[in-house]
Amino acid sequence: MTSASLTLSARGVAGTQRFLAYAITIAALFALPLASHADGPVVAGMSQLLLGAALLAGIGLLIGFGVQGGRLLDLMLLAVSGVTAILLLRFVAAYPGTVKGGFWALVVALWLSSWLFVERLSAWDVTDRAAKRAIGLAIPLLFGVWVLVLWELLVTGFGVPKILLPAPSDIGLRFASSIPTLWADFRQTFLKAVLIGYAIGCGAGFVTAILVDKVDFLRRGLLPIGNLVSALPIIGIAPIMVMWFGFDWPSKAAVVIIMTFFPMLVNTVTGLASADRIQHDLMRTYAANYWQTLVKMRLPMALPFIFNALKINSTLALIGAIVAEFFGTPIVGMGFRISTEVGRLNVDMVWAEIAVAALAGSAFYGLVTLLERVFTFWHPSVRG
Amino acid sequence: MTDAAYSSPMGKVDSPFSRLMSGTTGPVIVVVAVIVAVWYIAAALLNAPAQRDAFQRAGQTDVTLAEFVVATYAQERPVLPAPHQVAAEIWATTAEKAITSKRSLIYHSGITLSSTLLGFVLGTALGIGLAILVVHSRVLDKSLMPWVISSQTIPILAIAPMIIVVLNAINVTGLWPKALISTYLSFFPVTVGMVKGLRSPEIIQLDLMKTYSASGFQTLLMLRLPSAMPYLFASMKVAVAASLVGAIVGELPTGAVAGLGARLLSGSYYGQTVQIWSALIVAAVLAASLVTIVSIAERVVLRRMGMAR
């Protein structure tokens, strides 16, 4: 490695990292008596696990003694952790609920080694912007993968009943086997209730904001009320909407409209007021009329505020539609599925549905953020 | 009214009335009055078909318009109850019922409020604790924070029924499951706000603490936490509102036992619209008062710390 990375790792090995490295070794050594604790004479996969423990212990010692391996050593750490994780997962799947102390010592060693890897990865001295972004993305992804692995190990290892908490693998299987149902629910709740309600609610909020902005009296009267309403539990309106508009998606869309209207109204009105006196004066010197000022200066100035509302609303809309379905639906829909499958104690199906909701929510939010980047490229927060 | 507000030119505001209208109080009162008026008109229109049927069935054909409108405001299960019906229901179920009665809205509000507050306190404590960890650990900052932020894009409320039912299965019932949902909802805004707040001291201030050879803990206690106070209160206002929503939604899947959410659910089962609306209004009042209490605490604390704006 280059001298730069050498000096860096020499500095970085101090303190926390050295402590972590030794802790890995100790935990991995505790895992070695694994064989004597297992049930039965010969357990398949045991020798592989022992190999993993030995490797972890070795690499812990290497880092602990301050061996200058640079990034190669870090990648080795990652590889050993990954292999050990896979071995642990295979082992626990073969002997659910019967694993013993040595196994958990290895899990602890794995946890420490992932921690150490992230600690070292975040100390990498990269100047390239793309590489920096890749590392910034890799660390949370690793964390997410680690949470899933730990979840799987704990739930299967302790034999937690599926009714309480299913393992991620069970949820994944259920997800894969019930895609038609999930898709039907997604179409009912997201493509109909959420999208239509979101479009109408945000649109109505926007148009109202433009009207309110024109009349100063209304602005002063409506803004405090709009702010108050944003803090209210509007979701409680759901049973009324179900009574008025029936069980199908229009009642859910109505809840979504009401929930998304006020954030949009308040944010747009605030945004329209964000232009400075001097900018108004400039438009006057150009002899711009009201509409020209609105379209060419005030609306672009308000865009960051409008996108803020659109982002808040993307979450609110999904919540509104799902909770409204708790008050009555036809026999399809994400909220319906969640409440009925909970009643039948099919918790893995509930988790699969929640995974769909989470994916849909993040994708929706991500899309709005992407649009924000496209439309407000000039804003300091986007230019970075 | 609006004409008066407009025709009085700025600078010549003398009479108490025009002074009222040039602030925010007057316009707010006018807007509220308009909303109430629209509500009355909508109630008459929405309840009209059912009322027409009722009169026809009773054989009454010669009702005047005034009688008809008054009748639409006095139905037992109106499509949209008139404001005074809701007010009467709220009065009847709060002031005229014993607090221990299962029909008392104060009783139900108390149940919802207790899990809201428990969840809010737990969530705020958890949020502050997590924010302190995140600010002091680079690994947590890089690995956990993106998830905390992206978790706000997920409809967390969807897991409420599962938490309730699953905890019921292991004999955890009553206050705690609901409080757990409130905790979950209120802890994210506090974490995000506090991380921002704990990072708000400027480099030069942190350098000063260094020249005093202050430890990390002393810096936290004497610089970071005090400067995070405005952020804490701003996020606590969001958190307390979210916490109430969590408590109400948490009461739905238990099957209408007690609490404001249960009142909403049983109202929707039996078509008791007046009951739904009164529970809704009480929930709104509760939310507004909780946010107001936090705002008052904010003003008092920030003024005592000399940070009031």
XYZ file of C-alpha atoms in Angstrom:
693
model
C 0.000 0.000 0.000
C 1.023 3.589 -0.296
C 2.740 5.382 2.521
C -0.329 7.531 3.097
C -2.499 4.574 3.943
C 0.272 3.091 6.083
C 0.553 6.119 8.322
C -3.205 6.282 8.489
C -3.619 2.707 9.672
C -0.764 3.193 12.141
C -2.656 6.093 13.650
C -6.034 4.372 13.429
C -5.044 1.118 15.127
C -4.880 2.936 18.451
C -7.629 2.836 21.070
C -11.026 1.567 20.031
C -9.806 -0.514 17.131
C -7.185 -2.327 19.164
C -9.742 -3.006 21.886
C -12.230 -4.338 19.333
C -9.588 -6.529 17.712
C -8.630 -8.182 20.994
C -12.301 -8.606 21.903
C -12.862 -10.448 18.614
C -10.014 -12.822 19.367
C -11.265 -13.516 22.883
C -14.862 -14.086 21.746
C -13.719 -16.321 18.898
C -11.567 -18.351 21.303
C -14.615 -18.834 23.509
C -16.327 -20.304 20.469
C -13.687 -23.046 20.132
C -15.141 -25.368 22.832
C -18.247 -25.371 20.615
C -17.721 -29.022 19.720
C -18.004 -30.283 23.286
C -21.307 -28.452 23.800
C -23.146 -29.685 20.746
C -25.767 -32.402 20.936
C -24.990 -35.739 19.380
C -21.681 -37.267 18.448
C -20.752 -35.581 15.196
C -22.500 -32.447 14.033
C -22.261 -31.565 10.372
C -20.839 -28.127 9.698
C -19.087 -28.007 13.061
C -15.571 -28.163 11.665
C -16.364 -25.325 9.261
C -17.603 -23.193 12.143
C -14.437 -23.920 14.086
C -12.430 -22.841 11.051
C -14.396 -19.594 10.958
C -13.718 -19.017 14.654
C -10.012 -19.673 14.177
C -9.857 -17.277 11.214
C -11.654 -14.550 13.177
C -9.338 -15.056 16.149
C -6.321 -14.867 13.855
C -7.367 -11.699 12.072
C -8.257 -10.129 15.416
C -4.719 -10.820 16.632
C -3.201 -9.421 13.422
C -5.078 -6.136 13.754
C -4.567 -6.032 17.510
C -0.789 -6.283 17.153
C -0.922 -3.418 14.694
C 0.133 -5.309 11.563
C 0.239 -2.847 8.668
C -1.999 -4.531 6.143
C -3.691 -1.416 4.789
C -6.893 -1.903 2.867
C -6.039 -5.504 2.017
C -6.342 -6.413 5.701
C -9.701 -4.624 5.904
C -11.003 -6.567 2.923
C -9.759 -9.791 4.505
C -11.659 -8.843 7.647
C -14.797 -8.341 5.570
C -14.330 -11.655 3.744
C -13.778 -13.630 6.953
C -16.807 -11.966 8.602
C -18.967 -12.703 5.575
C -17.927 -16.347 5.390
C -18.445 -16.805 9.135
C -21.898 -15.219 8.875
C -22.900 -17.634 6.106
C -21.558 -20.605 8.110
C -23.452 -19.472 11.210
C -26.667 -19.062 9.225
C -26.350 -22.543 7.713
C -25.559 -24.050 11.099
C -28.481 -22.424 12.877
C -30.858 -23.458 10.100
C -29.794 -27.094 10.610
C -30.144 -27.042 14.416
C -32.849 -24.501 15.263
C -33.366 -23.869 18.950
C -30.591 -26.179 20.133
C -27.408 -24.127 19.686
C -25.241 -23.581 22.764
C -22.911 -21.055 24.364
C -19.999 -21.475 21.975
C -22.254 -20.579 19.057
C -23.291 -17.319 20.685
C -19.660 -16.490 21.460
C -18.985 -16.739 17.736
C -21.990 -14.511 17.033
C -20.515 -11.920 19.404
C -17.155 -12.248 17.636
C -18.922 -11.682 14.308
C -20.682 -8.626 15.673
C -17.387 -7.164 16.907
C -15.648 -7.896 13.627
C -18.374 -6.140 11.610
C -18.111 -3.185 13.978
C -14.340 -3.106 13.545
C -14.682 -3.294 9.780
C -17.056 -0.325 9.692
C -14.750 1.543 12.070
C -11.835 0.973 9.711
C -13.875 1.557 6.561
C -15.043 4.952 7.748
C -11.384 5.875 8.352
C -10.479 5.162 4.712
C -8.877 8.231 3.251
C -10.515 8.539 -0.161
C -10.546 11.744 -2.157
C -12.587 10.558 -5.128
C -16.154 11.792 -4.848
C -17.769 8.679 -6.301
C -15.756 6.439 -3.974
C -16.769 8.574 -1.022
C -20.416 8.239 -1.982
C -20.025 4.480 -2.435
C -18.581 4.154 1.087
C -21.334 6.382 2.456
C -23.830 3.969 0.911
C -21.996 0.763 1.797
C -21.840 1.410 5.548
C -25.594 1.686 6.170
C -26.181 -1.219 3.772
C -23.761 -3.368 5.752
C -25.545 -2.325 8.916
C -28.887 -3.341 7.411
C -27.544 -6.718 6.296
C -26.037 -7.222 9.746
C -29.365 -6.485 11.456
C -31.076 -9.064 9.224
C -28.356 -11.661 9.931
C -28.548 -11.050 13.688
C -32.358 -11.216 13.574
C -32.207 -14.552 11.741
C -29.561 -15.958 14.116
C -31.345 -14.871 17.283
C -34.837 -15.950 16.245
C -33.776 -19.333 14.878
C -31.101 -19.925 17.526
C -33.426 -19.336 20.453
C -36.358 -21.009 18.712
C -38.635 -17.972 19.075
C -42.208 -18.964 18.096
C -43.198 -17.745 14.645
C -46.251 -16.071 16.132
C -44.051 -13.655 18.063
C -41.386 -12.861 15.521
C -40.755 -14.779 12.294
C -37.213 -15.006 10.940
C -36.345 -12.882 7.870
C -36.001 -16.060 5.811
C -39.590 -17.059 6.684
C -40.799 -13.593 5.737
C -38.848 -13.779 2.479
C -40.366 -17.172 1.644
C -43.851 -15.929 2.429
C -43.213 -12.811 0.348
C -42.078 -14.870 -2.636
C -44.981 -17.309 -2.392
C -47.756 -14.732 -2.088
C -46.751 -12.168 -4.678
C -50.178 -12.227 -6.430
C -51.954 -11.368 -3.156
C -49.417 -8.696 -2.282
C -49.692 -7.198 -5.749
C -53.498 -7.068 -5.527
C -53.255 -5.339 -2.138
C -50.635 -2.951 -3.470
C -52.815 -2.065 -6.440
C -55.871 -1.487 -4.261
C -54.160 0.593 -1.587
C -51.256 2.277 -3.299
C -52.122 2.637 -6.971
C -55.736 3.609 -6.291
C -56.235 5.172 -2.852
C -52.783 6.640 -2.195
C -51.861 7.992 -5.627
C -55.274 9.435 -6.442
C -55.718 10.914 -2.976
C -52.179 12.289 -2.994
C -52.614 13.943 -6.383
C -55.973 15.514 -5.490
C -54.926 16.510 -1.964
C -51.647 18.111 -3.005
C -53.247 19.739 -6.038
C -56.093 21.200 -3.978
C -53.663 22.397 -1.315
C -51.531 24.073 -3.976
C -54.420 25.848 -5.711
C -55.888 26.964 -2.378
C -52.480 28.291 -1.376
C -52.280 30.445 -4.522
C -55.771 31.841 -3.844
C -55.031 32.388 -0.151
C -51.771 34.110 -0.997
C -53.599 36.630 -3.169
C -55.843 37.682 -0.281
C -53.782 38.825 2.660
C -56.756 38.623 5.046
C -57.239 34.927 4.255
C -53.531 34.297 4.638
C -53.525 35.701 8.152
C -56.699 33.822 9.051
C -55.924 30.437 7.487
C -52.245 29.978 8.303
C -52.642 29.587 12.099
C -55.545 27.196 11.537
C -53.558 25.235 8.959
C -50.654 24.966 11.372
C -52.978 23.758 14.125
C -54.644 21.194 11.876
C -51.230 19.775 10.915
C -50.773 18.752 14.560
C -54.218 17.152 14.910
C -54.887 13.416 14.643
C -56.687 13.814 11.305
C -56.507 10.077 10.826
C -59.540 9.873 13.147
C -61.650 11.166 10.274
C -61.281 7.719 8.660
C -64.448 6.091 10.105
C -66.534 9.046 8.907
C -65.099 8.860 5.415
C -65.781 5.117 5.314
C -69.413 5.853 6.222
C -69.753 8.549 3.600
C -67.918 7.026 0.656
C -68.328 3.309 1.262
C -65.823 0.518 1.778
C -63.930 0.756 -1.505
C -60.942 2.953 -2.299
C -62.744 6.335 -2.628
C -63.149 6.578 1.146
C -59.418 5.913 1.619
C -58.570 8.450 -1.055
C -60.771 10.957 0.802
C -58.795 10.405 4.022
C -55.561 10.850 2.068
C -56.880 14.071 0.484
C -57.689 15.596 3.857
C -54.393 14.479 5.388
C -52.257 15.841 2.554
C -54.169 19.082 1.991
C -52.999 21.084 4.996
C -49.234 20.407 4.886
C -49.310 21.418 1.211
C -51.351 24.561 1.941
C -49.144 25.736 4.806
C -45.858 25.010 3.062
C -46.847 26.582 -0.247
C -48.124 29.741 1.428
C -44.882 29.995 3.425
C -42.885 29.362 0.273
C -44.727 32.006 -1.727
C -43.887 34.523 0.996
C -40.198 33.608 0.922
C -39.166 36.003 -1.870
C -37.296 39.074 -0.650
C -38.436 42.663 -0.996
C -35.532 43.354 -3.328
C -36.525 40.506 -5.640
C -40.079 41.850 -5.823
C -38.624 45.255 -6.648
C -36.572 43.742 -9.443
C -39.687 42.170 -10.978
C -41.381 45.563 -10.744
C -38.566 47.237 -12.609
C -39.115 44.652 -15.347
C -42.782 45.753 -15.367
C -43.826 42.167 -14.643
C -47.498 41.665 -13.834
C -48.867 39.417 -11.073
C -48.852 36.208 -13.095
C -45.390 36.791 -14.518
C -44.047 37.468 -11.030
C -45.787 34.360 -9.750
C -44.619 31.980 -12.446
C -41.117 33.326 -13.036
C -40.035 34.267 -9.529
C -42.298 33.332 -6.642
C -43.193 29.764 -7.606
C -39.570 28.769 -8.287
C -38.656 30.384 -4.959
C -41.408 28.343 -3.289
C -40.316 25.037 -4.861
C -38.126 23.870 -1.935
C -41.085 24.410 0.416
C -43.487 22.681 -1.969
C -41.187 19.690 -2.277
C -40.888 19.568 1.490
C -44.677 19.231 1.673
C -44.667 16.639 -1.113
C -42.143 14.575 0.855
C -44.078 14.832 4.134
C -47.260 13.943 2.281
C -45.780 10.883 0.584
C -45.494 9.256 4.028
C -48.772 10.632 5.364
C -50.689 9.373 2.332
C -49.592 5.776 2.805
C -50.298 5.883 6.553
C -53.724 7.402 5.952
C -54.746 4.818 3.387
C -53.545 1.856 5.460
C -55.120 3.016 8.729
C -58.382 3.933 6.984
C -58.628 0.313 5.858
C -58.735 -0.776 9.500
C -62.250 0.730 9.586
C -63.654 -1.348 6.756
C -62.631 -2.467 3.259
C -63.504 -4.860 0.518
C -61.466 -8.043 0.982
C -58.328 -6.605 -0.564
C -55.868 -3.928 0.492
C -52.717 -3.593 2.562
C -54.445 -2.396 5.737
C -57.117 -5.074 5.380
C -54.485 -7.789 4.929
C -52.501 -6.591 7.942
C -55.485 -6.504 10.286
C -56.961 -9.862 9.178
C -53.667 -11.769 9.049
C -52.836 -10.461 12.518
C -56.175 -11.864 13.662
C -55.263 -15.262 12.164
C -51.778 -15.018 13.731
C -50.091 -15.295 10.321
C -47.411 -12.902 11.462
C -45.049 -13.699 8.575
C -47.685 -12.505 6.103
C -48.059 -9.290 8.116
C -44.314 -8.734 7.903
C -44.365 -9.396 4.165
C -47.095 -6.769 3.808
C -45.097 -4.351 5.957
C -42.093 -4.982 3.712
C -44.252 -4.007 0.728
C -45.412 -0.875 2.550
C -41.837 0.017 3.472
C -40.591 -0.522 -0.076
C -43.478 1.455 -1.552
C -43.029 4.255 0.978
C -39.285 4.554 0.429
C -39.627 4.336 -3.350
C -42.315 7.026 -3.336
C -40.189 9.253 -1.118
C -37.118 8.564 -3.228
C -38.971 9.509 -6.404
C -40.106 12.819 -4.901
C -36.540 13.508 -3.729
C -35.265 12.771 -7.235
C -37.776 15.194 -8.735
C -36.716 17.752 -6.154
C -33.105 17.420 -7.289
C -34.156 17.905 -10.901
C -36.373 20.926 -10.281
C -34.446 22.741 -7.552
C -30.933 22.093 -8.862
C -30.129 25.757 -8.178
C -30.887 25.560 -4.451
C -27.891 25.546 -2.060
C -29.082 22.402 -0.263
C -29.023 20.470 -3.552
C -25.830 22.007 -4.951
C -24.131 20.815 -1.778
C -66.601 42.495 7.731
C -63.989 41.772 5.142
C -64.840 45.030 3.413
C -64.127 46.927 6.602
C -60.757 45.277 6.920
C -59.846 46.147 3.391
C -61.153 49.652 3.173
C -59.244 50.780 6.250
C -55.948 51.941 4.827
C -52.762 50.963 6.584
C -51.481 53.608 8.972
C -54.911 54.898 9.860
C -55.775 51.948 12.068
C -57.562 53.507 15.008
C -60.741 51.720 15.981
C -60.409 48.522 18.058
C -62.223 46.629 15.324
C -59.845 47.464 12.530
C -56.912 46.866 14.859
C -58.326 43.386 15.513
C -58.665 42.758 11.805
C -55.156 43.865 10.966
C -53.623 41.278 13.306
C -54.173 37.529 13.108
C -56.894 37.155 15.762
C -59.627 38.821 13.713
C -59.022 36.897 10.499
C -58.808 33.625 12.424
C -62.166 34.327 14.094
C -63.725 35.148 10.731
C -62.333 31.980 9.122
C -63.580 29.842 12.012
C -67.022 31.469 11.727
C -67.078 30.708 8.001
C -66.095 27.090 8.679
C -68.907 26.705 11.234
C -71.394 28.261 8.809
C -70.301 25.938 6.001
C -70.566 23.026 8.435
C -74.202 23.939 9.230
C -75.114 24.250 5.557
C -73.373 20.975 4.707
C -75.114 19.226 7.613
C -78.529 20.354 6.357
C -77.766 19.263 2.796
C -76.209 15.902 3.716
C -78.954 14.997 6.177
C -81.758 16.133 3.886
C -82.403 12.858 1.972
C -82.809 10.822 5.160
C -85.024 13.519 6.648
C -87.232 13.642 3.550
C -87.720 9.882 3.849
C -88.523 10.202 7.530
C -91.162 12.866 6.934
C -92.661 10.883 4.073
C -92.926 7.801 6.230
C -94.558 9.804 8.998
C -97.062 11.146 6.474
C -96.083 14.763 7.084
C -96.146 16.568 3.789
C -96.714 20.192 4.762
C -93.413 21.006 6.480
C -91.973 24.445 6.001
C -88.356 24.862 4.995
C -87.455 26.165 8.456
C -89.003 23.146 10.169
C -87.248 20.846 7.727
C -83.830 22.410 8.344
C -84.298 22.311 12.112
C -85.243 18.635 11.842
C -82.046 17.840 9.925
C -80.100 19.180 12.889
C -81.869 16.904 15.366
C -81.442 13.450 13.844
C -80.198 10.658 16.014
C -77.715 9.240 13.498
C -77.083 12.063 11.053
C -74.711 11.707 8.124
C -73.034 14.866 9.375
C -74.054 16.067 12.832
C -74.423 19.802 13.330
C -71.789 21.493 15.532
C -74.256 22.080 18.359
C -75.173 18.374 18.404
C -71.507 17.475 18.786
C -71.087 20.135 21.469
C -74.120 18.813 23.351
C -72.770 15.257 23.113
C -69.365 16.366 24.397
C -71.017 18.273 27.263
C -73.211 15.288 28.105
C -70.315 12.834 28.086
C -67.858 14.993 29.994
C -69.543 17.305 32.480
C -72.698 15.314 33.149
C -71.125 11.861 33.512
C -69.076 10.583 36.417
C -65.415 10.352 35.446
C -65.332 6.637 36.227
C -68.277 5.925 33.922
C -67.495 3.987 30.744
C -69.554 6.519 28.830
C -67.493 9.435 30.032
C -65.216 10.924 27.409
C -62.930 12.145 30.185
C -62.407 8.523 31.209
C -61.531 7.539 27.642
C -59.359 10.616 27.113
C -57.523 9.779 30.319
C -56.702 6.295 29.040
C -55.478 7.619 25.717
C -53.593 10.442 27.408
C -51.778 8.117 29.811
C -50.366 5.938 27.041
C -49.623 9.035 24.963
C -47.611 10.601 27.774
C -45.836 7.389 28.745
C -44.896 6.795 25.109
C -43.868 10.408 24.654
C -41.587 10.400 27.709
C -40.016 7.066 26.747
C -39.653 8.117 23.122
C -38.075 11.460 24.001
C -35.637 9.835 26.440
C -34.744 7.177 23.879
C -34.372 9.780 21.144
C -32.066 11.965 23.238
C -29.990 8.951 24.295
C -29.631 7.707 20.738
C -28.755 11.190 19.479
C -25.982 11.477 22.089
C -24.587 8.095 20.992
C -24.790 9.047 17.322
C -23.008 12.356 17.892
C -20.183 10.619 19.753
C -19.733 7.526 17.585
C -18.712 7.828 13.977
C -19.707 4.244 13.265
C -23.235 4.730 14.598
C -23.510 8.034 12.763
C -22.587 6.444 9.450
C -24.457 3.170 9.874
C -27.525 3.980 11.987
C -28.470 7.539 11.018
C -29.349 6.771 7.374
C -31.774 4.144 8.671
C -33.314 6.495 11.218
C -33.911 9.034 8.459
C -35.203 6.550 5.906
C -37.420 4.933 8.536
C -39.481 8.125 8.457
C -40.471 7.285 4.897
C -41.973 3.992 6.058
C -45.596 3.833 7.213
C -44.640 2.735 10.720
C -48.219 2.950 11.905
C -48.997 -0.146 9.836
C -47.269 -2.366 12.374
C -49.413 -1.069 15.248
C -51.987 -3.895 15.128
C -49.251 -6.489 15.026
C -47.472 -5.077 18.061
C -50.735 -5.030 20.018
C -51.806 -8.558 19.088
C -48.352 -10.093 19.478
C -47.844 -8.500 22.875
C -51.330 -9.645 23.864
C -50.277 -13.180 22.974
C -47.518 -13.040 25.592
C -49.837 -11.431 28.152
C -48.610 -7.882 27.858
C -51.838 -5.898 27.715
C -53.265 -2.547 28.650
C -51.095 0.517 28.747
C -47.700 -0.766 27.598
C -48.359 -2.008 24.047
C -50.010 1.304 23.135
C -47.261 3.267 24.831
C -44.738 1.252 22.821
C -46.308 2.389 19.552
C -46.294 5.987 20.778
C -42.648 5.572 21.790
C -41.803 4.309 18.347
C -43.562 7.182 16.611
C -42.201 9.924 18.866
C -38.611 8.766 19.019
C -37.675 9.424 15.393
C -38.369 13.149 15.288
C -36.544 13.607 18.601
C -33.493 11.655 17.400
C -33.238 13.586 14.156
C -33.801 16.950 15.843
C -31.395 16.256 18.690
C -28.595 15.081 16.393
C -28.941 18.381 14.567
C -29.097 20.266 17.863
C -26.125 18.540 19.487
C -24.104 19.399 16.376
C -25.286 23.013 16.352
C -22.423 24.467 18.481
C -19.886 26.129 16.229
C -16.331 24.875 15.836
C -15.027 27.928 17.668
C -17.165 27.096 20.714
C -15.984 23.483 20.686
C -12.414 24.747 20.411
C -12.980 26.927 23.444
C -14.126 23.891 25.433
C -10.942 22.145 24.290
C -8.773 25.002 25.550
C -10.503 24.591 28.912
C -9.456 20.909 28.631
C -13.079 19.914 29.110
C -13.806 16.209 28.797
C -16.275 14.893 26.237
C -18.882 14.555 28.973
C -18.362 18.125 30.195
C -18.643 19.441 26.637
C -21.868 17.499 26.249
C -23.314 18.795 29.498
C -22.210 22.428 29.302
C -22.185 23.190 25.590
C -23.924 20.633 23.409
C -27.065 19.957 25.472
C -27.837 23.618 26.208
C -27.418 24.623 22.586
C -29.623 21.723 21.495
C -32.597 22.971 23.552
C -34.385 24.890 20.759
C -34.096 21.831 18.501
C -35.338 19.566 21.285
C -38.500 21.585 21.818
C -39.204 21.888 18.102
C -39.003 18.111 17.708
C -40.931 17.485 20.933
C -43.871 19.382 19.451
C -43.890 17.016 16.472
C -43.309 14.022 18.741
C -46.187 14.701 21.126
C -48.649 14.999 18.241
C -47.302 11.787 16.687
C -47.494 10.104 20.065
C -51.211 10.865 20.361
C -51.847 9.475 16.874
C -49.941 6.338 17.880
C -52.014 5.892 21.030
C -55.296 6.337 19.140
C -54.344 3.909 16.368
C -53.014 1.502 18.998
C -56.493 1.336 20.502
C -58.112 0.169 17.267
C -57.048 -3.494 17.057
C -57.809 -4.352 20.678
C -61.464 -4.350 19.687
C -62.925 -1.158 21.119
C -62.172 -1.664 24.796
C -61.370 1.820 26.023
C -59.817 5.057 24.858
C -60.574 7.628 22.174
C -59.580 5.225 19.390
C -62.010 2.672 20.794
C -64.753 5.334 20.795
C -64.033 5.985 17.112
C -64.172 2.275 16.322
C -67.346 1.485 18.271
C -68.940 4.593 16.790
C -68.172 3.328 13.302
C -69.481 -0.174 14.158
C -72.859 1.120 15.353
C -73.173 4.114 13.047
C -73.082 6.546 15.981
C -71.808 9.532 14.033
C -72.288 11.975 16.892
C -70.088 9.781 19.055
C -67.369 9.643 16.369
C -67.376 13.399 15.914
C -67.261 14.106 19.629
C -64.342 11.688 20.083
C -62.661 13.369 17.134
C -63.120 16.861 18.530
C -61.890 15.790 21.948
C -58.833 14.193 20.332
C -58.192 17.435 18.446
C -58.505 19.477 21.638
C -56.162 17.045 23.387
C -53.575 17.343 20.590
C -53.812 21.128 20.560
C -53.412 21.348 24.342
C -50.447 18.963 24.373
C -48.672 20.998 21.696
C -49.545 24.202 23.552
C -48.115 22.832 26.805
C -44.868 21.951 25.061
C -44.789 25.433 23.481
C -45.284 27.083 26.865
C -42.531 24.935 28.373
C -40.359 25.899 25.414
C -40.948 29.603 25.964
C -40.283 29.388 29.719
C -37.131 27.279 29.384
C -35.647 29.249 26.505
C -36.338 32.551 28.253
C -34.653 31.339 31.441
C -31.692 30.206 29.373
C -31.578 33.545 27.595
C -32.237 31.962 24.201
C -35.727 33.300 23.577
C -36.160 34.742 20.137
